[in-house]
mmCIF file of the N, C-alpha and C atoms, coordinates in Angstrom:
data_MODEL
# 
_entry.id   MODEL 
# 
loop_
_atom_site.group_PDB 
_atom_site.id 
_atom_site.type_symbol 
_atom_site.label_atom_id 
_atom_site.label_alt_id 
_atom_site.label_comp_id 
_atom_site.label_asym_id 
_atom_site.label_entity_id 
_atom_site.label_seq_id 
_atom_site.pdbx_PDB_ins_code 
_atom_site.Cartn_x 
_atom_site.Cartn_y 
_atom_site.Cartn_z 
_atom_site.occupancy 
_atom_site.B_iso_or_equiv 
_atom_site.pdbx_formal_charge 
_atom_site.auth_seq_id 
_atom_site.auth_comp_id 
_atom_site.auth_asym_id 
_atom_site.auth_atom_id 
_atom_site.pdbx_PDB_model_num 
ATOM 1   N N  . UNK A 1 1  ? 117.955 177.345 38.778 1.00 0.00 ? 1  UNK A N  1 
ATOM 2   C CA . UNK A 1 1  ? 118.336 178.680 39.020 1.00 0.00 ? 1  UNK A CA 1 
ATOM 3   C C  . UNK A 1 1  ? 117.330 179.425 37.849 1.00 0.00 ? 1  UNK A C  1 
ATOM 4   N N  . UNK A 1 2  ? 117.227 180.480 38.375 1.00 0.00 ? 2  UNK A N  1 
ATOM 5   C CA . UNK A 1 2  ? 116.325 181.192 37.577 1.00 0.00 ? 2  UNK A CA 1 
ATOM 6   C C  . UNK A 1 2  ? 117.395 182.048 36.389 1.00 0.00 ? 2  UNK A C  1 
ATOM 7   N N  . UNK A 1 3  ? 117.020 182.304 35.382 1.00 0.00 ? 3  UNK A N  1 
ATOM 8   C CA . UNK A 1 3  ? 117.551 183.279 34.257 1.00 0.00 ? 3  UNK A CA 1 
ATOM 9   C C  . UNK A 1 3  ? 118.567 184.031 35.047 1.00 0.00 ? 3  UNK A C  1 
ATOM 10  N N  . UNK A 1 4  ? 117.744 185.076 35.777 1.00 0.00 ? 4  UNK A N  1 
ATOM 11  C CA . UNK A 1 4  ? 118.488 186.433 36.474 1.00 0.00 ? 4  UNK A CA 1 
ATOM 12  C C  . UNK A 1 4  ? 119.399 186.204 37.289 1.00 0.00 ? 4  UNK A C  1 
ATOM 13  N N  . UNK A 1 5  ? 119.716 185.090 38.038 1.00 0.00 ? 5  UNK A N  1 
ATOM 14  C CA . UNK A 1 5  ? 121.017 184.525 38.660 1.00 0.00 ? 5  UNK A CA 1 
ATOM 15  C C  . UNK A 1 5  ? 122.057 184.013 38.030 1.00 0.00 ? 5  UNK A C  1 
ATOM 16  N N  . UNK A 1 6  ? 121.666 183.389 36.556 1.00 0.00 ? 6  UNK A N  1 
ATOM 17  C CA . UNK A 1 6  ? 122.739 182.859 35.724 1.00 0.00 ? 6  UNK A CA 1 
ATOM 18  C C  . UNK A 1 6  ? 123.462 184.535 35.179 1.00 0.00 ? 6  UNK A C  1 
ATOM 19  N N  . UNK A 1 7  ? 122.138 185.539 34.925 1.00 0.00 ? 7  UNK A N  1 
ATOM 20  C CA . UNK A 1 7  ? 123.185 186.749 34.198 1.00 0.00 ? 7  UNK A CA 1 
ATOM 21  C C  . UNK A 1 7  ? 124.368 187.278 35.233 1.00 0.00 ? 7  UNK A C  1 
ATOM 22  N N  . UNK A 1 8  ? 123.906 187.284 36.628 1.00 0.00 ? 8  UNK A N  1 
ATOM 23  C CA . UNK A 1 8  ? 124.449 187.666 37.833 1.00 0.00 ? 8  UNK A CA 1 
ATOM 24  C C  . UNK A 1 8  ? 125.586 187.062 37.646 1.00 0.00 ? 8  UNK A C  1 
ATOM 25  N N  . UNK A 1 9  ? 125.695 185.832 37.778 1.00 0.00 ? 9  UNK A N  1 
ATOM 26  C CA . UNK A 1 9  ? 126.745 185.010 38.110 1.00 0.00 ? 9  UNK A CA 1 
ATOM 27  C C  . UNK A 1 9  ? 127.983 185.229 36.632 1.00 0.00 ? 9  UNK A C  1 
ATOM 28  N N  . UNK A 1 10 ? 126.960 185.233 35.639 1.00 0.00 ? 10 UNK A N  1 
ATOM 29  C CA . UNK A 1 10 ? 127.848 185.362 34.157 1.00 0.00 ? 10 UNK A CA 1 
ATOM 30  C C  . UNK A 1 10 ? 128.864 186.478 34.317 1.00 0.00 ? 10 UNK A C  1 
ATOM 31  N N  . UNK A 1 11 ? 127.845 187.593 34.726 1.00 0.00 ? 11 UNK A N  1 
ATOM 32  C CA . UNK A 1 11 ? 128.491 189.130 34.745 1.00 0.00 ? 11 UNK A CA 1 
ATOM 33  C C  . UNK A 1 11 ? 129.892 189.003 36.012 1.00 0.00 ? 11 UNK A C  1 
ATOM 34  N N  . UNK A 1 12 ? 130.066 188.506 37.095 1.00 0.00 ? 12 UNK A N  1 
ATOM 35  C CA . UNK A 1 12 ? 130.839 188.441 38.225 1.00 0.00 ? 12 UNK A CA 1 
ATOM 36  C C  . UNK A 1 12 ? 131.893 187.987 36.985 1.00 0.00 ? 12 UNK A C  1 
ATOM 37  N N  . UNK A 1 13 ? 131.724 186.751 36.706 1.00 0.00 ? 13 UNK A N  1 
ATOM 38  C CA . UNK A 1 13 ? 132.990 185.900 35.931 1.00 0.00 ? 13 UNK A CA 1 
ATOM 39  C C  . UNK A 1 13 ? 133.535 186.680 34.646 1.00 0.00 ? 13 UNK A C  1 
ATOM 40  N N  . UNK A 1 14 ? 132.661 187.474 33.974 1.00 0.00 ? 14 UNK A N  1 
ATOM 41  C CA . UNK A 1 14 ? 133.224 188.271 32.927 1.00 0.00 ? 14 UNK A CA 1 
ATOM 42  C C  . UNK A 1 14 ? 134.511 189.176 33.841 1.00 0.00 ? 14 UNK A C  1 
ATOM 43  N N  . UNK A 1 15 ? 133.788 189.858 34.762 1.00 0.00 ? 15 UNK A N  1 
ATOM 44  C CA . UNK A 1 15 ? 134.729 190.910 35.452 1.00 0.00 ? 15 UNK A CA 1 
ATOM 45  C C  . UNK A 1 15 ? 135.841 190.258 35.899 1.00 0.00 ? 15 UNK A C  1 
ATOM 46  N N  . UNK A 1 16 ? 135.633 189.157 36.800 1.00 0.00 ? 16 UNK A N  1 
ATOM 47  C CA . UNK A 1 16 ? 137.028 188.759 36.985 1.00 0.00 ? 16 UNK A CA 1 
ATOM 48  C C  . UNK A 1 16 ? 137.701 188.487 35.678 1.00 0.00 ? 16 UNK A C  1 
ATOM 49  N N  . UNK A 1 17 ? 137.040 187.804 35.183 1.00 0.00 ? 17 UNK A N  1 
ATOM 50  C CA . UNK A 1 17 ? 138.197 187.084 33.575 1.00 0.00 ? 17 UNK A CA 1 
ATOM 51  C C  . UNK A 1 17 ? 138.777 188.486 33.009 1.00 0.00 ? 17 UNK A C  1 
ATOM 52  N N  . UNK A 1 18 ? 137.698 189.689 33.011 1.00 0.00 ? 18 UNK A N  1 
ATOM 53  C CA . UNK A 1 18 ? 138.625 190.912 32.118 1.00 0.00 ? 18 UNK A CA 1 
ATOM 54  C C  . UNK A 1 18 ? 139.868 190.941 32.914 1.00 0.00 ? 18 UNK A C  1 
ATOM 55  N N  . UNK A 1 19 ? 139.301 191.164 34.384 1.00 0.00 ? 19 UNK A N  1 
ATOM 56  C CA . UNK A 1 19 ? 140.641 191.719 35.164 1.00 0.00 ? 19 UNK A CA 1 
ATOM 57  C C  . UNK A 1 19 ? 141.822 190.833 35.307 1.00 0.00 ? 19 UNK A C  1 
ATOM 58  N N  . UNK A 1 20 ? 141.701 189.407 35.176 1.00 0.00 ? 20 UNK A N  1 
ATOM 59  C CA . UNK A 1 20 ? 142.671 188.548 34.809 1.00 0.00 ? 20 UNK A CA 1 
ATOM 60  C C  . UNK A 1 20 ? 143.529 188.857 33.601 1.00 0.00 ? 20 UNK A C  1 
ATOM 61  N N  . UNK A 1 21 ? 142.328 189.039 32.705 1.00 0.00 ? 21 UNK A N  1 
ATOM 62  C CA . UNK A 1 21 ? 143.304 189.380 31.274 1.00 0.00 ? 21 UNK A CA 1 
ATOM 63  C C  . UNK A 1 21 ? 143.998 190.908 31.351 1.00 0.00 ? 21 UNK A C  1 
ATOM 64  N N  . UNK A 1 22 ? 143.268 191.687 32.004 1.00 0.00 ? 22 UNK A N  1 
ATOM 65  C CA . UNK A 1 22 ? 144.545 193.047 32.117 1.00 0.00 ? 22 UNK A CA 1 
ATOM 66  C C  . UNK A 1 22 ? 145.956 192.792 32.882 1.00 0.00 ? 22 UNK A C  1 
ATOM 67  N N  . UNK A 1 23 ? 145.586 191.696 33.605 1.00 0.00 ? 23 UNK A N  1 
ATOM 68  C CA . UNK A 1 23 ? 146.865 191.927 34.734 1.00 0.00 ? 23 UNK A CA 1 
ATOM 69  C C  . UNK A 1 23 ? 147.841 191.124 34.010 1.00 0.00 ? 23 UNK A C  1 
ATOM 70  N N  . UNK A 1 24 ? 147.606 189.863 33.083 1.00 0.00 ? 24 UNK A N  1 
ATOM 71  C CA . UNK A 1 24 ? 148.328 189.172 32.164 1.00 0.00 ? 24 UNK A CA 1 
ATOM 72  C C  . UNK A 1 24 ? 149.261 189.704 31.225 1.00 0.00 ? 24 UNK A C  1 
ATOM 73  N N  . UNK A 1 25 ? 148.104 191.193 30.549 1.00 0.00 ? 25 UNK A N  1 
ATOM 74  C CA . UNK A 1 25 ? 148.857 191.955 29.647 1.00 0.00 ? 25 UNK A CA 1 
ATOM 75  C C  . UNK A 1 25 ? 149.517 192.657 30.079 1.00 0.00 ? 25 UNK A C  1 
ATOM 76  N N  . UNK A 1 26 ? 149.545 193.431 31.052 1.00 0.00 ? 26 UNK A N  1 
ATOM 77  C CA . UNK A 1 26 ? 150.372 194.529 31.582 1.00 0.00 ? 26 UNK A CA 1 
ATOM 78  C C  . UNK A 1 26 ? 151.036 194.001 33.192 1.00 0.00 ? 26 UNK A C  1 
ATOM 79  N N  . UNK A 1 27 ? 151.597 192.443 33.178 1.00 0.00 ? 27 UNK A N  1 
ATOM 80  C CA . UNK A 1 27 ? 152.386 192.224 33.841 1.00 0.00 ? 27 UNK A CA 1 
ATOM 81  C C  . UNK A 1 27 ? 153.747 192.672 34.016 1.00 0.00 ? 27 UNK A C  1 
ATOM 82  N N  . UNK A 1 28 ? 154.264 192.740 32.786 1.00 0.00 ? 28 UNK A N  1 
ATOM 83  C CA . UNK A 1 28 ? 155.808 192.965 32.350 1.00 0.00 ? 28 UNK A CA 1 
ATOM 84  C C  . UNK A 1 28 ? 156.184 193.954 32.925 1.00 0.00 ? 28 UNK A C  1 
ATOM 85  N N  . UNK A 1 29 ? 154.931 194.971 33.210 1.00 0.00 ? 29 UNK A N  1 
ATOM 86  C CA . UNK A 1 29 ? 154.962 196.390 33.716 1.00 0.00 ? 29 UNK A CA 1 
ATOM 87  C C  . UNK A 1 29 ? 155.142 196.911 35.090 1.00 0.00 ? 29 UNK A C  1 
ATOM 88  N N  . UNK A 1 30 ? 155.691 197.682 35.460 1.00 0.00 ? 30 UNK A N  1 
ATOM 89  C CA . UNK A 1 30 ? 155.503 198.086 36.906 1.00 0.00 ? 30 UNK A CA 1 
ATOM 90  C C  . UNK A 1 30 ? 154.451 197.921 37.606 1.00 0.00 ? 30 UNK A C  1 
ATOM 91  N N  . UNK A 1 31 ? 154.304 197.284 38.754 1.00 0.00 ? 31 UNK A N  1 
ATOM 92  C CA . UNK A 1 31 ? 153.304 196.993 39.760 1.00 0.00 ? 31 UNK A CA 1 
ATOM 93  C C  . UNK A 1 31 ? 152.624 197.735 40.680 1.00 0.00 ? 31 UNK A C  1 
ATOM 94  N N  . UNK A 1 32 ? 151.463 198.493 40.245 1.00 0.00 ? 32 UNK A N  1 
ATOM 95  C CA . UNK A 1 32 ? 151.037 199.815 40.886 1.00 0.00 ? 32 UNK A CA 1 
ATOM 96  C C  . UNK A 1 32 ? 149.877 198.907 41.418 1.00 0.00 ? 32 UNK A C  1 
ATOM 97  N N  . UNK A 1 33 ? 150.074 199.221 42.724 1.00 0.00 ? 33 UNK A N  1 
ATOM 98  C CA . UNK A 1 33 ? 148.190 198.456 43.486 1.00 0.00 ? 33 UNK A CA 1 
ATOM 99  C C  . UNK A 1 33 ? 147.506 199.416 43.318 1.00 0.00 ? 33 UNK A C  1 
ATOM 100 N N  . UNK A 1 34 ? 147.739 200.687 43.410 1.00 0.00 ? 34 UNK A N  1 
ATOM 101 C CA . UNK A 1 34 ? 146.178 201.487 43.222 1.00 0.00 ? 34 UNK A CA 1 
ATOM 102 C C  . UNK A 1 34 ? 145.756 201.832 41.572 1.00 0.00 ? 34 UNK A C  1 
ATOM 103 N N  . UNK A 1 35 ? 146.538 201.057 40.611 1.00 0.00 ? 35 UNK A N  1 
ATOM 104 C CA . UNK A 1 35 ? 146.025 200.860 39.815 1.00 0.00 ? 35 UNK A CA 1 
ATOM 105 C C  . UNK A 1 35 ? 145.326 199.729 39.258 1.00 0.00 ? 35 UNK A C  1 
ATOM 106 N N  . UNK A 1 36 ? 145.696 198.522 39.941 1.00 0.00 ? 36 UNK A N  1 
ATOM 107 C CA . UNK A 1 36 ? 145.119 197.549 39.743 1.00 0.00 ? 36 UNK A CA 1 
ATOM 108 C C  . UNK A 1 36 ? 143.877 197.455 40.318 1.00 0.00 ? 36 UNK A C  1 
ATOM 109 N N  . UNK A 1 37 ? 143.708 197.943 41.569 1.00 0.00 ? 37 UNK A N  1 
ATOM 110 C CA . UNK A 1 37 ? 142.817 198.081 42.684 1.00 0.00 ? 37 UNK A CA 1 
ATOM 111 C C  . UNK A 1 37 ? 141.966 199.023 41.714 1.00 0.00 ? 37 UNK A C  1 
ATOM 112 N N  . UNK A 1 38 ? 141.878 200.051 40.948 1.00 0.00 ? 38 UNK A N  1 
ATOM 113 C CA . UNK A 1 38 ? 141.180 200.921 40.580 1.00 0.00 ? 38 UNK A CA 1 
ATOM 114 C C  . UNK A 1 38 ? 140.282 199.971 39.264 1.00 0.00 ? 38 UNK A C  1 
ATOM 115 N N  . UNK A 1 39 ? 141.324 199.540 38.489 1.00 0.00 ? 39 UNK A N  1 
ATOM 116 C CA . UNK A 1 39 ? 140.849 198.829 37.443 1.00 0.00 ? 39 UNK A CA 1 
ATOM 117 C C  . UNK A 1 39 ? 139.765 197.412 37.606 1.00 0.00 ? 39 UNK A C  1 
ATOM 118 N N  . UNK A 1 40 ? 140.070 196.764 38.947 1.00 0.00 ? 40 UNK A N  1 
ATOM 119 C CA . UNK A 1 40 ? 139.477 195.822 39.039 1.00 0.00 ? 40 UNK A CA 1 
ATOM 120 C C  . UNK A 1 40 ? 138.098 196.085 39.917 1.00 0.00 ? 40 UNK A C  1 
ATOM 121 N N  . UNK A 1 41 ? 137.888 197.636 40.273 1.00 0.00 ? 41 UNK A N  1 
ATOM 122 C CA . UNK A 1 41 ? 136.765 198.119 40.872 1.00 0.00 ? 41 UNK A CA 1 
ATOM 123 C C  . UNK A 1 41 ? 135.954 198.697 39.623 1.00 0.00 ? 41 UNK A C  1 
ATOM 124 N N  . UNK A 1 42 ? 136.639 199.398 38.733 1.00 0.00 ? 42 UNK A N  1 
ATOM 125 C CA . UNK A 1 42 ? 135.949 199.315 37.338 1.00 0.00 ? 42 UNK A CA 1 
ATOM 126 C C  . UNK A 1 42 ? 135.471 198.323 37.025 1.00 0.00 ? 42 UNK A C  1 
ATOM 127 N N  . UNK A 1 43 ? 136.114 196.970 36.508 1.00 0.00 ? 43 UNK A N  1 
ATOM 128 C CA . UNK A 1 43 ? 135.355 196.024 36.162 1.00 0.00 ? 43 UNK A CA 1 
ATOM 129 C C  . UNK A 1 43 ? 134.113 195.255 37.132 1.00 0.00 ? 43 UNK A C  1 
ATOM 130 N N  . UNK A 1 44 ? 134.272 195.295 38.146 1.00 0.00 ? 44 UNK A N  1 
ATOM 131 C CA . UNK A 1 44 ? 133.287 195.021 38.999 1.00 0.00 ? 44 UNK A CA 1 
ATOM 132 C C  . UNK A 1 44 ? 132.136 195.818 39.109 1.00 0.00 ? 44 UNK A C  1 
ATOM 133 N N  . UNK A 1 45 ? 132.400 196.863 39.064 1.00 0.00 ? 45 UNK A N  1 
ATOM 134 C CA . UNK A 1 45 ? 131.254 197.969 38.545 1.00 0.00 ? 45 UNK A CA 1 
ATOM 135 C C  . UNK A 1 45 ? 130.724 197.728 37.362 1.00 0.00 ? 45 UNK A C  1 
ATOM 136 N N  . UNK A 1 46 ? 131.387 197.289 36.483 1.00 0.00 ? 46 UNK A N  1 
ATOM 137 C CA . UNK A 1 46 ? 130.800 197.066 35.393 1.00 0.00 ? 46 UNK A CA 1 
ATOM 138 C C  . UNK A 1 46 ? 129.535 195.314 35.223 1.00 0.00 ? 46 UNK A C  1 
ATOM 139 N N  . UNK A 1 47 ? 130.075 194.820 36.210 1.00 0.00 ? 47 UNK A N  1 
ATOM 140 C CA . UNK A 1 47 ? 129.646 193.502 36.353 1.00 0.00 ? 47 UNK A CA 1 
ATOM 141 C C  . UNK A 1 47 ? 128.259 193.642 37.117 1.00 0.00 ? 47 UNK A C  1 
ATOM 142 N N  . UNK A 1 48 ? 128.496 194.677 38.121 1.00 0.00 ? 48 UNK A N  1 
ATOM 143 C CA . UNK A 1 48 ? 127.062 194.509 39.166 1.00 0.00 ? 48 UNK A CA 1 
ATOM 144 C C  . UNK A 1 48 ? 125.861 195.740 38.408 1.00 0.00 ? 48 UNK A C  1 
ATOM 145 N N  . UNK A 1 49 ? 126.357 196.594 37.217 1.00 0.00 ? 49 UNK A N  1 
ATOM 146 C CA . UNK A 1 49 ? 125.470 197.280 36.867 1.00 0.00 ? 49 UNK A CA 1 
ATOM 147 C C  . UNK A 1 49 ? 124.082 196.939 36.314 1.00 0.00 ? 49 UNK A C  1 
ATOM 148 N N  . UNK A 1 50 ? 122.815 196.860 36.725 1.00 0.00 ? 50 UNK A N  1 
ATOM 149 C CA . UNK A 1 50 ? 121.764 195.993 36.490 1.00 0.00 ? 50 UNK A CA 1 
ATOM 150 C C  . UNK A 1 50 ? 121.420 196.421 35.211 1.00 0.00 ? 50 UNK A C  1 
ATOM 151 N N  . UNK A 1 51 ? 120.694 195.490 34.557 1.00 0.00 ? 51 UNK A N  1 
ATOM 152 C CA . UNK A 1 51 ? 120.116 195.349 33.337 1.00 0.00 ? 51 UNK A CA 1 
ATOM 153 C C  . UNK A 1 51 ? 118.642 195.737 33.356 1.00 0.00 ? 51 UNK A C  1 
ATOM 154 N N  . UNK A 1 52 ? 118.068 196.545 32.476 1.00 0.00 ? 52 UNK A N  1 
ATOM 155 C CA . UNK A 1 52 ? 116.936 196.632 32.280 1.00 0.00 ? 52 UNK A CA 1 
ATOM 156 C C  . UNK A 1 52 ? 116.186 195.689 31.183 1.00 0.00 ? 52 UNK A C  1 
ATOM 157 N N  . UNK A 1 53 ? 115.049 194.735 32.272 1.00 0.00 ? 53 UNK A N  1 
ATOM 158 C CA . UNK A 1 53 ? 114.559 194.159 31.107 1.00 0.00 ? 53 UNK A CA 1 
ATOM 159 C C  . UNK A 1 53 ? 113.132 194.473 30.524 1.00 0.00 ? 53 UNK A C  1 
ATOM 160 N N  . UNK A 1 54 ? 113.032 194.335 29.019 1.00 0.00 ? 54 UNK A N  1 
ATOM 161 C CA . UNK A 1 54 ? 111.352 194.692 28.786 1.00 0.00 ? 54 UNK A CA 1 
ATOM 162 C C  . UNK A 1 54 ? 110.640 193.550 28.849 1.00 0.00 ? 54 UNK A C  1 
ATOM 163 N N  . UNK A 1 55 ? 109.217 193.594 29.618 1.00 0.00 ? 55 UNK A N  1 
ATOM 164 C CA . UNK A 1 55 ? 108.322 192.594 29.487 1.00 0.00 ? 55 UNK A CA 1 
ATOM 165 C C  . UNK A 1 55 ? 107.519 192.816 28.680 1.00 0.00 ? 55 UNK A C  1 
ATOM 166 N N  . UNK A 1 56 ? 107.139 191.435 27.808 1.00 0.00 ? 56 UNK A N  1 
ATOM 167 C CA . UNK A 1 56 ? 106.244 191.511 26.897 1.00 0.00 ? 56 UNK A CA 1 
ATOM 168 C C  . UNK A 1 56 ? 104.767 191.136 28.051 1.00 0.00 ? 56 UNK A C  1 
ATOM 169 N N  . UNK A 1 57 ? 103.629 192.209 27.559 1.00 0.00 ? 57 UNK A N  1 
ATOM 170 C CA . UNK A 1 57 ? 102.394 192.341 27.975 1.00 0.00 ? 57 UNK A CA 1 
ATOM 171 C C  . UNK A 1 57 ? 101.590 191.090 26.994 1.00 0.00 ? 57 UNK A C  1 
ATOM 172 N N  . UNK A 1 58 ? 100.862 190.307 28.093 1.00 0.00 ? 58 UNK A N  1 
ATOM 173 C CA . UNK A 1 58 ? 100.085 188.825 27.236 1.00 0.00 ? 58 UNK A CA 1 
ATOM 174 C C  . UNK A 1 58 ? 98.627  189.669 27.352 1.00 0.00 ? 58 UNK A C  1 
ATOM 175 N N  . UNK A 1 59 ? 98.371  189.620 25.980 1.00 0.00 ? 59 UNK A N  1 
ATOM 176 C CA . UNK A 1 59 ? 96.399  189.810 25.928 1.00 0.00 ? 59 UNK A CA 1 
ATOM 177 C C  . UNK A 1 59 ? 95.870  188.835 25.397 1.00 0.00 ? 59 UNK A C  1 
# 
């Protein structure tokens, strides 16, 4: 697989990991579905923001 695909996979795993860490930290508090959905959407949004790669020109 190409490097770009690995970066996308890593970002999704990072978003899921951050969501699980957040859930574990705040599990003792009240369960609010809207708050959890919002946090998941933010982390997923962070995972799919595209990177801008600078290309090196060969001369």
